[in-house]
Amino acid sequence: MYAYSHKNILDTLQFSKDDLNYLIEKTNRMNALHESGKAFGILHGKLLASLFFEASTRTRMSFEAAMERLGGRLISTVGFQFSSISKGETLYDTMKMIEAYCDIAVIRHPVEGSSRIAAGAVNIPVINAGDGAGQHPTQALLDLYTIVSEKGKIDGLNIAFIGDLKYGRTIHSLINLLRHYPVHLYLISPEELKLPDKYKKNLEGFPMTWEETTDIKAIWDADVAYVTRIQEERFPDHREYEKLKDIYKVNKELVLASKKDTTILHPLPRVNELSTDVDDLPNAAYFRQAKYGVVVRMALLCLSLGVNFD
Amino acid sequence: MYAYSHKNILDTLQFSKDDLNYLIEKTNRMNALHESGKAFGILHGKLLASLFFEASTRTRMSFEAAMERLGGRLISTVGFQFSSISKGETLYDTMKMIEAYCDIAVIRHPVEGSSRIAAGAVNIPVINAGDGAGQHPTQALLDLYTIVSEKGKIDGLNIAFIGDLKYGRTIHSLINLLRHYPVHLYLISPEELKLPDKYKKNLEGFPMTWEETTDIKAIWDADVAYVTRIQEERFPDHREYEKLKDIYKVNKELVLASKKDTTILHPLPRVNELSTDVDDLPNAAYFRQAKYGVVVRMALLCLSLGVNFD
Amino acid sequence: MYAYSHKNILDTLQFSKDDLNYLIEKTNRMNALHESGKAFGILHGKLLASLFFEASTRTRMSFEAAMERLGGRLISTVGFQFSSISKGETLYDTMKMIEAYCDIAVIRHPVEGSSRIAAGAVNIPVINAGDGAGQHPTQALLDLYTIVSEKGKIDGLNIAFIGDLKYGRTIHSLINLLRHYPVHLYLISPEELKLPDKYKKNLEGFPMTWEETTDIKAIWDADVAYVTRIQEERFPDHREYEKLKDIYKVNKELVLASKKDTTILHPLPRVNELSTDVDDLPNAAYFRQAKYGVVVRMALLCLSLGVNFD
């Protein structure tokens, strides 16, 4: 018999297909509770440490809203305020302190793998809210939940990813979840920003299929188009960023030329790669994506804490 | 029949005299609830986004205290932590995210007019907590409430404004409220810092009268003296600031030479324009002003959210 | 008859031995309530101002966790966000604002004596969370509580202090509490970092005895060894810091050469003076110390607010 068993959320590779289906079902339940005003109080008396070693207002506020919406409590800190760390404290020691204070921790950190180190230090649950070039598993889970909520299914979808597939952590995380489903991916990027081989290895032996192209017109055949920002901060060479930053632009004209019901997603923030003239089309789901994110995180906080919400 | 109808608080010009009288009455009610320990819980389950794109500890803590005093919840962010904005996100997109997370937003922003843009982006209520050289409507409302609480009335009062009437946003906002009442203003400032003509236009056709003077002795005839700081950060030319910064000083000697019951107000922080030797006089109402501010904001949060507290 | 009477917590010198025994007893009670889930709600409706004029994540989060664990509410601000202060506001004026907003204030400030100034400005209770080279009384109280919890008693213990006894505020505060008990101190430091005479004066006429040494082997005879960091930020001359920073290193070998049950304490953060190979020994109590800190502060918040928790 299946039993969900993840206390820590560190990596998208940790989830089986059964896990994902279970999370989707539980998030549906959480969404219903939240919409009917019954979610507030589920985490009464629980205390979250919101630890953002680098600033990420969007993700931080989403987690903090999730905790507050459940009636839980939180203590929060951002980046440079980690004065102990500036005095030379290790992540291990910081986490031992947090364990003494709180029931659960959400951690954002600039160094890849740091959330695993954090989780290894303590007995309280740890949720990775993005660790450098590494994983951002809750973003991937909310993206998956957005797709199933908007399309009513996952199986059989054509899903296009557009933009920076080399540095785009969001995409690397999401395809690890989608691999479990019979979907087809169009990986649309310039040659310089193709999906690195190391990420492709995780996709072998799974029902998902994919093809690579540099042509944005591949979007025409997609049920879901996931647009991403070319992230200036990830490029070692700034000239390369300048060359590539405006290479794709998803705008109203392009969307209207695609399938009628292509769902447009974007992890936000956007810059020029997704035009604001798309906002008014029914296809635009990227603001709803932010809302799904809160209920996904509400469900995850409860599951990690072992608090039931049937 | 009169019905208060303001979901957003963006500008002092939005309020009719009926609105102001209604707000005073509701704030009296809120004050009574708060004093008797019955306000806590009124906003149970509601979530405020406290968005300070520029630091303003005094205003931020006042709003956050108001939300906490009502038993509501909040997520908060200050200035440079808006990492998405540093990545190029527009205020529109930021607000769409906030709408997905929260029930109401308070916004402080360095750019004039930005609170109106923020409100236009979303369906949740937006309260302007100061936007650059623009408006600071809740400060004006708390000033008005302080005057009526301290003096027991507004009609017939002589009210002196002393200091920087050119850049002083607080004053520009407050006179837009006072214009509805038969009061007389003494506008006391150096020539260089007179009330600009554009603000005078809003006063035409209203029962309020006013006269301008450079002589601080006009305070002698005032029932209320509203002292303001010469704000260094607003001056384009620093030499002008240096020339004018110490031009007026309201001290004990001056207050004792005035009417016996002249009420001294100040939006705080003060520097040299208001001497600490005034603090012990019964005339000094500026610390009580901070307390009135919390209950005014408690009332506004409830009214904007449509939560009753009769 | 004894009656505890401290509204403000400003200084370790304010406590009598009766006070300390009472605080230990009340913290035991609070700990039992917290462990059984009955502490949440005791400070329902109370509002704490968490005022950190300098960053101290560890202390701030400990106080904030304490308030949240009691079901209280808080508004928080850190350092550079004190925008009013950057505009020239005095601590007195800031505190008058805080008094208008909150029920109790915790203050961390870089200037010695500032917590006393803060407390003098207002009628709400003020707790000193460290003021420059001055006092850190709640750290000392949690250290004392850790000792009695770990050893089951205080009387008759040999307690070694190792490291920077000149600048170490933590030590200066703790010995003012220990002086009330018949304990013996080994003050282990290099000549340059000996306990200054001004702190020794407070110890005269009390049952505590002490001796000074430069030899770390004095730890062999200790029941409790309190290790401290050589704090780079306190040294006027950086060369002296470089010379002394690695002078003592408490590691597994040293601990195993000591008494079997020597309890190792450290206020954290640590750098090189306390080796991580000690962490797995049962002697290592420094992570439990952080946990004791929360319940000590829970008890103090209630006592200062006059809220009963028998």
JSON list of N, CA, C and O in Angstrom, two decimals, chain A residues 154-161 178 181-187 207-212 218 221-224:
[
{"chain": "A", "resi": 154, "resn": "ILE", "atom": "N", "xyz": [-2.65, 15.66, -17.05]},
{"chain": "A", "resi": 154, "resn": "ILE", "atom": "CA", "xyz": [-1.26, 15.82, -17.46]},
{"chain": "A", "resi": 154, "resn": "ILE", "atom": "C", "xyz": [-0.97, 14.90, -18.66]},
{"chain": "A", "resi": 154, "resn": "ILE", "atom": "O", "xyz": [-0.34, 15.32, -19.63]},
{"chain": "A", "resi": 155, "resn": "ASP", "atom": "N", "xyz": [-1.43, 13.67, -18.57]},
{"chain": "A", "resi": 155, "resn": "ASP", "atom": "CA", "xyz": [-1.15, 12.68, -19.62]},
{"chain": "A", "resi": 155, "resn": "ASP", "atom": "C", "xyz": [-1.51, 13.20, -21.00]},
{"chain": "A", "resi": 155, "resn": "ASP", "atom": "O", "xyz": [-2.60, 13.73, -21.21]},
{"chain": "A", "resi": 156, "resn": "GLY", "atom": "N", "xyz": [-0.59, 13.01, -21.94]},
{"chain": "A", "resi": 156, "resn": "GLY", "atom": "CA", "xyz": [-0.86, 13.35, -23.33]},
{"chain": "A", "resi": 156, "resn": "GLY", "atom": "C", "xyz": [-0.62, 14.79, -23.72]},
{"chain": "A", "resi": 156, "resn": "GLY", "atom": "O", "xyz": [-0.78, 15.15, -24.89]},
{"chain": "A", "resi": 157, "resn": "LEU", "atom": "N", "xyz": [-0.21, 15.63, -22.77]},
{"chain": "A", "resi": 157, "resn": "LEU", "atom": "CA", "xyz": [0.00, 17.04, -23.11]},
{"chain": "A", "resi": 157, "resn": "LEU", "atom": "C", "xyz": [1.31, 17.25, -23.87]},
{"chain": "A", "resi": 157, "resn": "LEU", "atom": "O", "xyz": [2.30, 16.55, -23.66]},
{"chain": "A", "resi": 158, "resn": "ASN", "atom": "N", "xyz": [1.28, 18.24, -24.77]},
{"chain": "A", "resi": 158, "resn": "ASN", "atom": "CA", "xyz": [2.51, 18.77, -25.36]},
{"chain": "A", "resi": 158, "resn": "ASN", "atom": "C", "xyz": [2.91, 20.01, -24.57]},
{"chain": "A", "resi": 158, "resn": "ASN", "atom": "O", "xyz": [2.12, 20.96, -24.47]},
{"chain": "A", "resi": 159, "resn": "ILE", "atom": "N", "xyz": [4.11, 20.00, -24.05]},
{"chain": "A", "resi": 159, "resn": "ILE", "atom": "CA", "xyz": [4.54, 21.10, -23.18]},
{"chain": "A", "resi": 159, "resn": "ILE", "atom": "C", "xyz": [5.82, 21.71, -23.73]},
{"chain": "A", "resi": 159, "resn": "ILE", "atom": "O", "xyz": [6.82, 21.01, -23.89]},
{"chain": "A", "resi": 160, "resn": "ALA", "atom": "N", "xyz": [5.76, 23.01, -24.03]},
{"chain": "A", "resi": 160, "resn": "ALA", "atom": "CA", "xyz": [6.94, 23.70, -24.56]},
{"chain": "A", "resi": 160, "resn": "ALA", "atom": "C", "xyz": [7.64, 24.47, -23.44]},
{"chain": "A", "resi": 160, "resn": "ALA", "atom": "O", "xyz": [6.98, 25.14, -22.63]},
{"chain": "A", "resi": 161, "resn": "PHE", "atom": "N", "xyz": [8.95, 24.36, -23.39]},
{"chain": "A", "resi": 161, "resn": "PHE", "atom": "CA", "xyz": [9.76, 25.21, -22.51]},
{"chain": "A", "resi": 161, "resn": "PHE", "atom": "C", "xyz": [10.54, 26.18, -23.38]},
{"chain": "A", "resi": 161, "resn": "PHE", "atom": "O", "xyz": [11.22, 25.74, -24.31]},
{"chain": "A", "resi": 178, "resn": "LEU", "atom": "N", "xyz": [7.75, 15.99, -14.46]},
{"chain": "A", "resi": 178, "resn": "LEU", "atom": "CA", "xyz": [6.97, 15.65, -15.66]},
{"chain": "A", "resi": 178, "resn": "LEU", "atom": "C", "xyz": [7.41, 14.31, -16.27]},
{"chain": "A", "resi": 178, "resn": "LEU", "atom": "O", "xyz": [6.62, 13.66, -16.97]},
{"chain": "A", "resi": 181, "resn": "TYR", "atom": "N", "xyz": [5.17, 11.22, -16.43]},
{"chain": "A", "resi": 181, "resn": "TYR", "atom": "CA", "xyz": [3.90, 11.22, -17.17]},
{"chain": "A", "resi": 181, "resn": "TYR", "atom": "C", "xyz": [4.15, 11.10, -18.66]},
{"chain": "A", "resi": 181, "resn": "TYR", "atom": "O", "xyz": [5.19, 11.58, -19.18]},
{"chain": "A", "resi": 182, "resn": "PRO", "atom": "N", "xyz": [3.24, 10.48, -19.39]},
{"chain": "A", "resi": 182, "resn": "PRO", "atom": "CA", "xyz": [3.37, 10.41, -20.85]},
{"chain": "A", "resi": 182, "resn": "PRO", "atom": "C", "xyz": [3.06, 11.75, -21.50]},
{"chain": "A", "resi": 182, "resn": "PRO", "atom": "O", "xyz": [1.95, 11.98, -21.98]},
{"chain": "A", "resi": 183, "resn": "VAL", "atom": "N", "xyz": [4.02, 12.64, -21.45]},
{"chain": "A", "resi": 183, "resn": "VAL", "atom": "CA", "xyz": [3.89, 13.95, -22.08]},
{"chain": "A", "resi": 183, "resn": "VAL", "atom": "C", "xyz": [5.03, 14.11, -23.08]},
{"chain": "A", "resi": 183, "resn": "VAL", "atom": "O", "xyz": [6.03, 13.37, -23.03]},
{"chain": "A", "resi": 184, "resn": "HIS", "atom": "N", "xyz": [4.88, 15.10, -23.97]},
{"chain": "A", "resi": 184, "resn": "HIS", "atom": "CA", "xyz": [5.96, 15.39, -24.92]},
{"chain": "A", "resi": 184, "resn": "HIS", "atom": "C", "xyz": [6.45, 16.82, -24.71]},
{"chain": "A", "resi": 184, "resn": "HIS", "atom": "O", "xyz": [5.65, 17.75, -24.63]},
{"chain": "A", "resi": 185, "resn": "LEU", "atom": "N", "xyz": [7.76, 16.98, -24.62]},
{"chain": "A", "resi": 185, "resn": "LEU", "atom": "CA", "xyz": [8.33, 18.31, -24.40]},
{"chain": "A", "resi": 185, "resn": "LEU", "atom": "C", "xyz": [8.94, 18.87, -25.67]},
{"chain": "A", "resi": 185, "resn": "LEU", "atom": "O", "xyz": [9.64, 18.15, -26.40]},
{"chain": "A", "resi": 186, "resn": "TYR", "atom": "N", "xyz": [8.69, 20.16, -25.91]},
{"chain": "A", "resi": 186, "resn": "TYR", "atom": "CA", "xyz": [9.48, 20.91, -26.89]},
{"chain": "A", "resi": 186, "resn": "TYR", "atom": "C", "xyz": [10.44, 21.79, -26.09]},
{"chain": "A", "resi": 186, "resn": "TYR", "atom": "O", "xyz": [10.00, 22.66, -25.34]},
{"chain": "A", "resi": 187, "resn": "LEU", "atom": "N", "xyz": [11.72, 21.54, -26.23]},
{"chain": "A", "resi": 187, "resn": "LEU", "atom": "CA", "xyz": [12.73, 22.32, -25.50]},
{"chain": "A", "resi": 187, "resn": "LEU", "atom": "C", "xyz": [13.27, 23.38, -26.45]},
{"chain": "A", "resi": 187, "resn": "LEU", "atom": "O", "xyz": [14.13, 23.12, -27.29]},
{"chain": "A", "resi": 207, "resn": "PRO", "atom": "N", "xyz": [8.38, 7.64, -19.14]},
{"chain": "A", "resi": 207, "resn": "PRO", "atom": "CA", "xyz": [7.45, 7.75, -20.28]},
{"chain": "A", "resi": 207, "resn": "PRO", "atom": "C", "xyz": [7.50, 9.09, -21.03]},
{"chain": "A", "resi": 207, "resn": "PRO", "atom": "O", "xyz": [7.01, 9.19, -22.14]},
{"chain": "A", "resi": 208, "resn": "MET", "atom": "N", "xyz": [8.10, 10.11, -20.43]},
{"chain": "A", "resi": 208, "resn": "MET", "atom": "CA", "xyz": [8.15, 11.42, -21.09]},
{"chain": "A", "resi": 208, "resn": "MET", "atom": "C", "xyz": [9.07, 11.37, -22.32]},
{"chain": "A", "resi": 208, "resn": "MET", "atom": "O", "xyz": [10.15, 10.78, -22.28]},
{"chain": "A", "resi": 209, "resn": "THR", "atom": "N", "xyz": [8.62, 12.02, -23.41]},
{"chain": "A", "resi": 209, "resn": "THR", "atom": "CA", "xyz": [9.48, 12.18, -24.59]},
{"chain": "A", "resi": 209, "resn": "THR", "atom": "C", "xyz": [9.79, 13.66, -24.78]},
{"chain": "A", "resi": 209, "resn": "THR", "atom": "O", "xyz": [9.08, 14.52, -24.26]},
{"chain": "A", "resi": 210, "resn": "TRP", "atom": "N", "xyz": [10.85, 13.96, -25.55]},
{"chain": "A", "resi": 210, "resn": "TRP", "atom": "CA", "xyz": [11.21, 15.36, -25.74]},
{"chain": "A", "resi": 210, "resn": "TRP", "atom": "C", "xyz": [12.03, 15.54, -27.00]},
{"chain": "A", "resi": 210, "resn": "TRP", "atom": "O", "xyz": [12.68, 14.63, -27.49]},
{"chain": "A", "resi": 211, "resn": "GLU", "atom": "N", "xyz": [11.97, 16.74, -27.52]},
{"chain": "A", "resi": 211, "resn": "GLU", "atom": "CA", "xyz": [12.78, 17.11, -28.67]},
{"chain": "A", "resi": 211, "resn": "GLU", "atom": "C", "xyz": [13.29, 18.53, -28.48]},
{"chain": "A", "resi": 211, "resn": "GLU", "atom": "O", "xyz": [12.64, 19.35, -27.82]},
{"chain": "A", "resi": 212, "resn": "GLU", "atom": "N", "xyz": [14.44, 18.82, -29.06]},
{"chain": "A", "resi": 212, "resn": "GLU", "atom": "CA", "xyz": [15.05, 20.14, -28.90]},
{"chain": "A", "resi": 212, "resn": "GLU", "atom": "C", "xyz": [14.93, 20.92, -30.20]},
{"chain": "A", "resi": 212, "resn": "GLU", "atom": "O", "xyz": [15.03, 20.36, -31.29]},
{"chain": "A", "resi": 218, "resn": "ALA", "atom": "N", "xyz": [7.72, 26.25, -32.52]},
{"chain": "A", "resi": 218, "resn": "ALA", "atom": "CA", "xyz": [7.30, 24.97, -31.93]},
{"chain": "A", "resi": 218, "resn": "ALA", "atom": "C", "xyz": [6.20, 25.17, -30.90]},
{"chain": "A", "resi": 218, "resn": "ALA", "atom": "O", "xyz": [5.45, 24.24, -30.59]},
{"chain": "A", "resi": 221, "resn": "ASP", "atom": "N", "xyz": [2.26, 24.18, -31.44]},
{"chain": "A", "resi": 221, "resn": "ASP", "atom": "CA", "xyz": [1.67, 22.86, -31.22]},
{"chain": "A", "resi": 221, "resn": "ASP", "atom": "C", "xyz": [1.56, 22.50, -29.74]},
{"chain": "A", "resi": 221, "resn": "ASP", "atom": "O", "xyz": [1.21, 21.37, -29.38]},
{"chain": "A", "resi": 222, "resn": "ALA", "atom": "N", "xyz": [1.83, 23.47, -28.85]},
{"chain": "A", "resi": 222, "resn": "ALA", "atom": "CA", "xyz": [1.89, 23.14, -27.43]},
{"chain": "A", "resi": 222, "resn": "ALA", "atom": "C", "xyz": [0.55, 23.36, -26.72]},
{"chain": "A", "resi": 222, "resn": "ALA", "atom": "O", "xyz": [-0.19, 24.30, -27.04]},
{"chain": "A", "resi": 223, "resn": "ASP", "atom": "N", "xyz": [0.24, 22.47, -25.78]},
{"chain": "A", "resi": 223, "resn": "ASP", "atom": "CA", "xyz": [-0.91, 22.69, -24.90]},
{"chain": "A", "resi": 223, "resn": "ASP", "atom": "C", "xyz": [-0.55, 23.63, -23.76]},
{"chain": "A", "resi": 223, "resn": "ASP", "atom": "O", "xyz": [-1.39, 24.37, -23.24]},
{"chain": "A", "resi": 224, "resn": "VAL", "atom": "N", "xyz": [0.72, 23.55, -23.37]},
{"chain": "A", "resi": 224, "resn": "VAL", "atom": "CA", "xyz": [1.23, 24.41, -22.31]},
{"chain": "A", "resi": 224, "resn": "VAL", "atom": "C", "xyz": [2.56, 24.99, -22.78]},
{"chain": "A", "resi": 224, "resn": "VAL", "atom": "O", "xyz": [3.40, 24.25, -23.29]}
]
